[in-house]
mmCIF file of C-alpha atoms in Angstrom:
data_model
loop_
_atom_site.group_PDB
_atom_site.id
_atom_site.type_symbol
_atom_site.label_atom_id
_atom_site.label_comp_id
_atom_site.label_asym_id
_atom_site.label_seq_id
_atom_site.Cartn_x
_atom_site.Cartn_y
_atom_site.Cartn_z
ATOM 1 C CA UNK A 1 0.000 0.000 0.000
ATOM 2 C CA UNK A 2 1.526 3.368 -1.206
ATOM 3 C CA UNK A 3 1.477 7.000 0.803
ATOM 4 C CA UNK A 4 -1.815 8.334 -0.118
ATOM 5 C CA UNK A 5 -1.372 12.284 0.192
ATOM 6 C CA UNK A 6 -5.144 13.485 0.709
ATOM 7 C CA UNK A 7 -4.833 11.590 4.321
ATOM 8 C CA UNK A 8 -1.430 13.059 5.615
ATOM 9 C CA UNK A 9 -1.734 15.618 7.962
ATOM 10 C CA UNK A 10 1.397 17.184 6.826
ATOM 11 C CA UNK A 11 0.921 17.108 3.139
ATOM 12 C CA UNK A 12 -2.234 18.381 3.875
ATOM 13 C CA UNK A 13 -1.008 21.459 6.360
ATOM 14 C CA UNK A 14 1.833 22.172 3.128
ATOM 15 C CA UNK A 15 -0.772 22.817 0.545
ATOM 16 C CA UNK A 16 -2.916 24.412 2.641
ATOM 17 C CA UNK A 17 -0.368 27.195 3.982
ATOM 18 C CA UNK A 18 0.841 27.464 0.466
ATOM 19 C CA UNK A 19 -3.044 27.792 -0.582
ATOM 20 C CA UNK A 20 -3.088 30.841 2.482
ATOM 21 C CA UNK A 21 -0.109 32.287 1.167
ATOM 22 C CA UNK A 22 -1.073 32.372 -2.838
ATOM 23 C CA UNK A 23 -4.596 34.007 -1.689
ATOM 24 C CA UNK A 24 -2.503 36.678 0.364
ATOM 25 C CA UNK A 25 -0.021 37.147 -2.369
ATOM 26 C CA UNK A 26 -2.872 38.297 -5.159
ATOM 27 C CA UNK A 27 -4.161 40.426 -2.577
ATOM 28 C CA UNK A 28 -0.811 42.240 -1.673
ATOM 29 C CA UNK A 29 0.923 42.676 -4.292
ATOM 30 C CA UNK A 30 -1.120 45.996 -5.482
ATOM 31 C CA UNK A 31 -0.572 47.121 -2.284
ATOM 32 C CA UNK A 32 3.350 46.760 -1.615
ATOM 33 C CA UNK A 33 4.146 44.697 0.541
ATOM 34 C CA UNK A 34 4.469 40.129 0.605
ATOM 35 C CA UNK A 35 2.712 37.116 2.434
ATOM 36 C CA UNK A 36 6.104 36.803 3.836
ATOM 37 C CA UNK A 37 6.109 40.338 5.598
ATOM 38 C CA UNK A 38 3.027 40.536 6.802
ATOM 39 C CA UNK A 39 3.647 38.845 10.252
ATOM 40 C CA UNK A 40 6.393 41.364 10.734
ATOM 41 C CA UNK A 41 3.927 44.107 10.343
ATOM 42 C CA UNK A 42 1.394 42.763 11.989
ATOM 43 C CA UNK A 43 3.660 42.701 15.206
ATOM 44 C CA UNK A 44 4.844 45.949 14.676
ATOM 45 C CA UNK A 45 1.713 47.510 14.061
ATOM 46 C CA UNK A 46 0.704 45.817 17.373
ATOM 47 C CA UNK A 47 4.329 47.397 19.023
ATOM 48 C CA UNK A 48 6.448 49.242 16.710
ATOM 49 C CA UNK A 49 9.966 49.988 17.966
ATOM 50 C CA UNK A 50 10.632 46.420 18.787
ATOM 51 C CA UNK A 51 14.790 44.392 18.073
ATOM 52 C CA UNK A 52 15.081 42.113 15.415
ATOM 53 C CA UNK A 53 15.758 39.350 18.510
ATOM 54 C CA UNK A 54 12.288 40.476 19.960
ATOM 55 C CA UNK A 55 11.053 39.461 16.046
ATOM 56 C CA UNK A 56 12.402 36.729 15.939
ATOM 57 C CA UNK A 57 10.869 35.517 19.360
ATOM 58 C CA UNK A 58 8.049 36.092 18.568
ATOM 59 C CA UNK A 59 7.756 35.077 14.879
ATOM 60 C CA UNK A 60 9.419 31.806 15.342
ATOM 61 C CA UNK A 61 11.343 31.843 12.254
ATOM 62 C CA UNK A 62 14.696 31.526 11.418
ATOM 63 C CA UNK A 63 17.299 34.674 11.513
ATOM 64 C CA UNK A 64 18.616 34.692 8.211
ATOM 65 C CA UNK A 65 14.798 34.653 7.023
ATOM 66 C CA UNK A 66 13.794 37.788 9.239
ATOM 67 C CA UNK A 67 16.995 39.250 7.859
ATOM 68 C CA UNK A 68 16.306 39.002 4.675
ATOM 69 C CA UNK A 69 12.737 39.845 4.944
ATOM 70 C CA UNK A 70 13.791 43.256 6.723
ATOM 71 C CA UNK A 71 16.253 44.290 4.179
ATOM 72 C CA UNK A 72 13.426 43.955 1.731
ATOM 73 C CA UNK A 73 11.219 46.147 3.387
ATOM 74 C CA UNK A 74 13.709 48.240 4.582
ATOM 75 C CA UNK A 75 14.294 48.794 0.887
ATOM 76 C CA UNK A 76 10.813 48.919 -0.059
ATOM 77 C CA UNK A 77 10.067 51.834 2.384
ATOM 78 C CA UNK A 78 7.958 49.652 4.713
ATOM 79 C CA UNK A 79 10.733 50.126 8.128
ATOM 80 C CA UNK A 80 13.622 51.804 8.700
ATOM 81 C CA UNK A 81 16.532 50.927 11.235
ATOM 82 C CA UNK A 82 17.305 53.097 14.283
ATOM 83 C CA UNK A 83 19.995 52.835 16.218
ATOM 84 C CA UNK A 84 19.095 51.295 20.013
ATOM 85 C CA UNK A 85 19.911 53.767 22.755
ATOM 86 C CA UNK A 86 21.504 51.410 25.349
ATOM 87 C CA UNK A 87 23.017 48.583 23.539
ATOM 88 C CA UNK A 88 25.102 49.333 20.313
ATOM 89 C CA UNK A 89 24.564 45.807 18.691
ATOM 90 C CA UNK A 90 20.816 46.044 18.301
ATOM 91 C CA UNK A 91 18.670 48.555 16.198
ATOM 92 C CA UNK A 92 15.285 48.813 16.273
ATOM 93 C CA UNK A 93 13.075 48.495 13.909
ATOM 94 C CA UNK A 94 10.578 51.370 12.910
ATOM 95 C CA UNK A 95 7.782 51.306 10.307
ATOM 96 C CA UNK A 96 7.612 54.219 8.446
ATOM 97 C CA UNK A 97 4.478 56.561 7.267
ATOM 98 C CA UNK A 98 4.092 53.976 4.378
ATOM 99 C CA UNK A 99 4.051 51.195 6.404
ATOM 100 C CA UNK A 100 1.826 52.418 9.311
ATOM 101 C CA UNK A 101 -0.454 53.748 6.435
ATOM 102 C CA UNK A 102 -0.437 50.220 4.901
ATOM 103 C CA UNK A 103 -2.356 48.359 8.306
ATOM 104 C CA UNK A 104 -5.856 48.678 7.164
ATOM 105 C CA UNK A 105 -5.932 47.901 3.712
ATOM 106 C CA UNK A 106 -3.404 45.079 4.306
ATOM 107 C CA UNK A 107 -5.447 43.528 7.241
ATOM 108 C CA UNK A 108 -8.945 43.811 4.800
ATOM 109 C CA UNK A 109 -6.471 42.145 2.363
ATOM 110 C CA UNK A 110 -6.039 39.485 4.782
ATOM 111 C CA UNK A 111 -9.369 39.186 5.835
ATOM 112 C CA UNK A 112 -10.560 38.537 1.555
ATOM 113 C CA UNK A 113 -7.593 36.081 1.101
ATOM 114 C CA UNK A 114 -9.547 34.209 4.452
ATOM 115 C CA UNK A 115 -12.835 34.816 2.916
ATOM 116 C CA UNK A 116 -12.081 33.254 -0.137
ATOM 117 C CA UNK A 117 -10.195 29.980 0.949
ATOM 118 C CA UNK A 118 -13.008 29.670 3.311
ATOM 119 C CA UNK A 119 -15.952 30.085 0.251
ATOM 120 C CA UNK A 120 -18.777 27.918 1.312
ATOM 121 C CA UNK A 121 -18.057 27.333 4.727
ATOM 122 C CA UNK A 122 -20.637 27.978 7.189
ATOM 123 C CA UNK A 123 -19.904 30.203 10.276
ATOM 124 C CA UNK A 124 -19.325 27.319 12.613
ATOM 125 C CA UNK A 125 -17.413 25.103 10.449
ATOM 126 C CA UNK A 126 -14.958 27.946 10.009
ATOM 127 C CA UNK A 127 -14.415 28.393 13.684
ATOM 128 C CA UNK A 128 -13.923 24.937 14.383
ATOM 129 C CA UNK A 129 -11.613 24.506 11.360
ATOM 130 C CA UNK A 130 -9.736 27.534 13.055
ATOM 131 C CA UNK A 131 -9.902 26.208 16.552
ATOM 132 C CA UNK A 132 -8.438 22.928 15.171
ATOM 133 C CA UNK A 133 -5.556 24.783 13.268
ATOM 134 C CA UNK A 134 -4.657 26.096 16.672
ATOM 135 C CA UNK A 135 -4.851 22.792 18.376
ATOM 136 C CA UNK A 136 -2.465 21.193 16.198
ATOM 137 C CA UNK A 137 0.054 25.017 15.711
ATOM 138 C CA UNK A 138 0.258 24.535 19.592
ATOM 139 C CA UNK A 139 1.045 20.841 19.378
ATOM 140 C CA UNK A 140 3.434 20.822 16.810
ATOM 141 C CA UNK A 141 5.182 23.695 19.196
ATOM 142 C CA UNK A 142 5.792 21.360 22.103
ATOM 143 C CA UNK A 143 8.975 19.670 21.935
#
């Protein structure tokens, strides 16, 4: 009996973040910024002024990815780098007119990219599929 991909978990959870991030991605574009930036801004829309190690803590993903992403938007006009006024290794990261102006169309971009990978879904079935995503985020956490 072979591997039958439509009942693995983690085949499934691949394609369906991929799905997540292609719905995100023809949403953004227009507006400037990636699928793969928008968890930096949503944390720094939540606290701006925040270290690249506080990012990374909180975005669980790897440095050289957060690195990359922020020289990107860095370059894109999204953040800028200040130093930090008590230790001279760290800067802190700042979003900039254009990317404090960006929050509300990027979070109803968001909320259509949901919308539409959620088409024909009824209210409860959504939450429950959401609840469950949780469930298995927080497992897959624990060591």
């Amino acid at each position: 009996m072979g591997f039958d991909r439509s009942h693995s978990a983690t085949y499934l959870a691949s394609q369906l973040a991929k799905g997540f991030a292609r719905s995100l991605q023809r949403r953004s574009t227009d507006l400037g910024f990636s699928p793969g930036q928008f968890p930096v801004l949503l944390e720094l829309w939540n606290e701006d002024g925040l270290t690249q190690k506080q990012l990374l803590d909180r975005l669980e993903v790897e440095q050289a990815t957060l690195a990359n992403t922020l020289t990107r938007m860095e370059r894109d006009g999204l953040i800028e780098r200040e130093p930090h006024p008590k230790d001279r290794r760290a800067q802190i990261i700042m979003l900039t007119r254009l990317g404090r102006d960006l929050e509300g169309r990027a979070v109803e971009a968001a909320a259509e990219a949901d919308a539409a990978l959620f088409a024909g879904f009824r209210s409860f079935e959504r939450e429950l599929m959401i609840e469950y995503m949780r469930r298995i985020v927080d497992n897959a956490r624990k060591p």
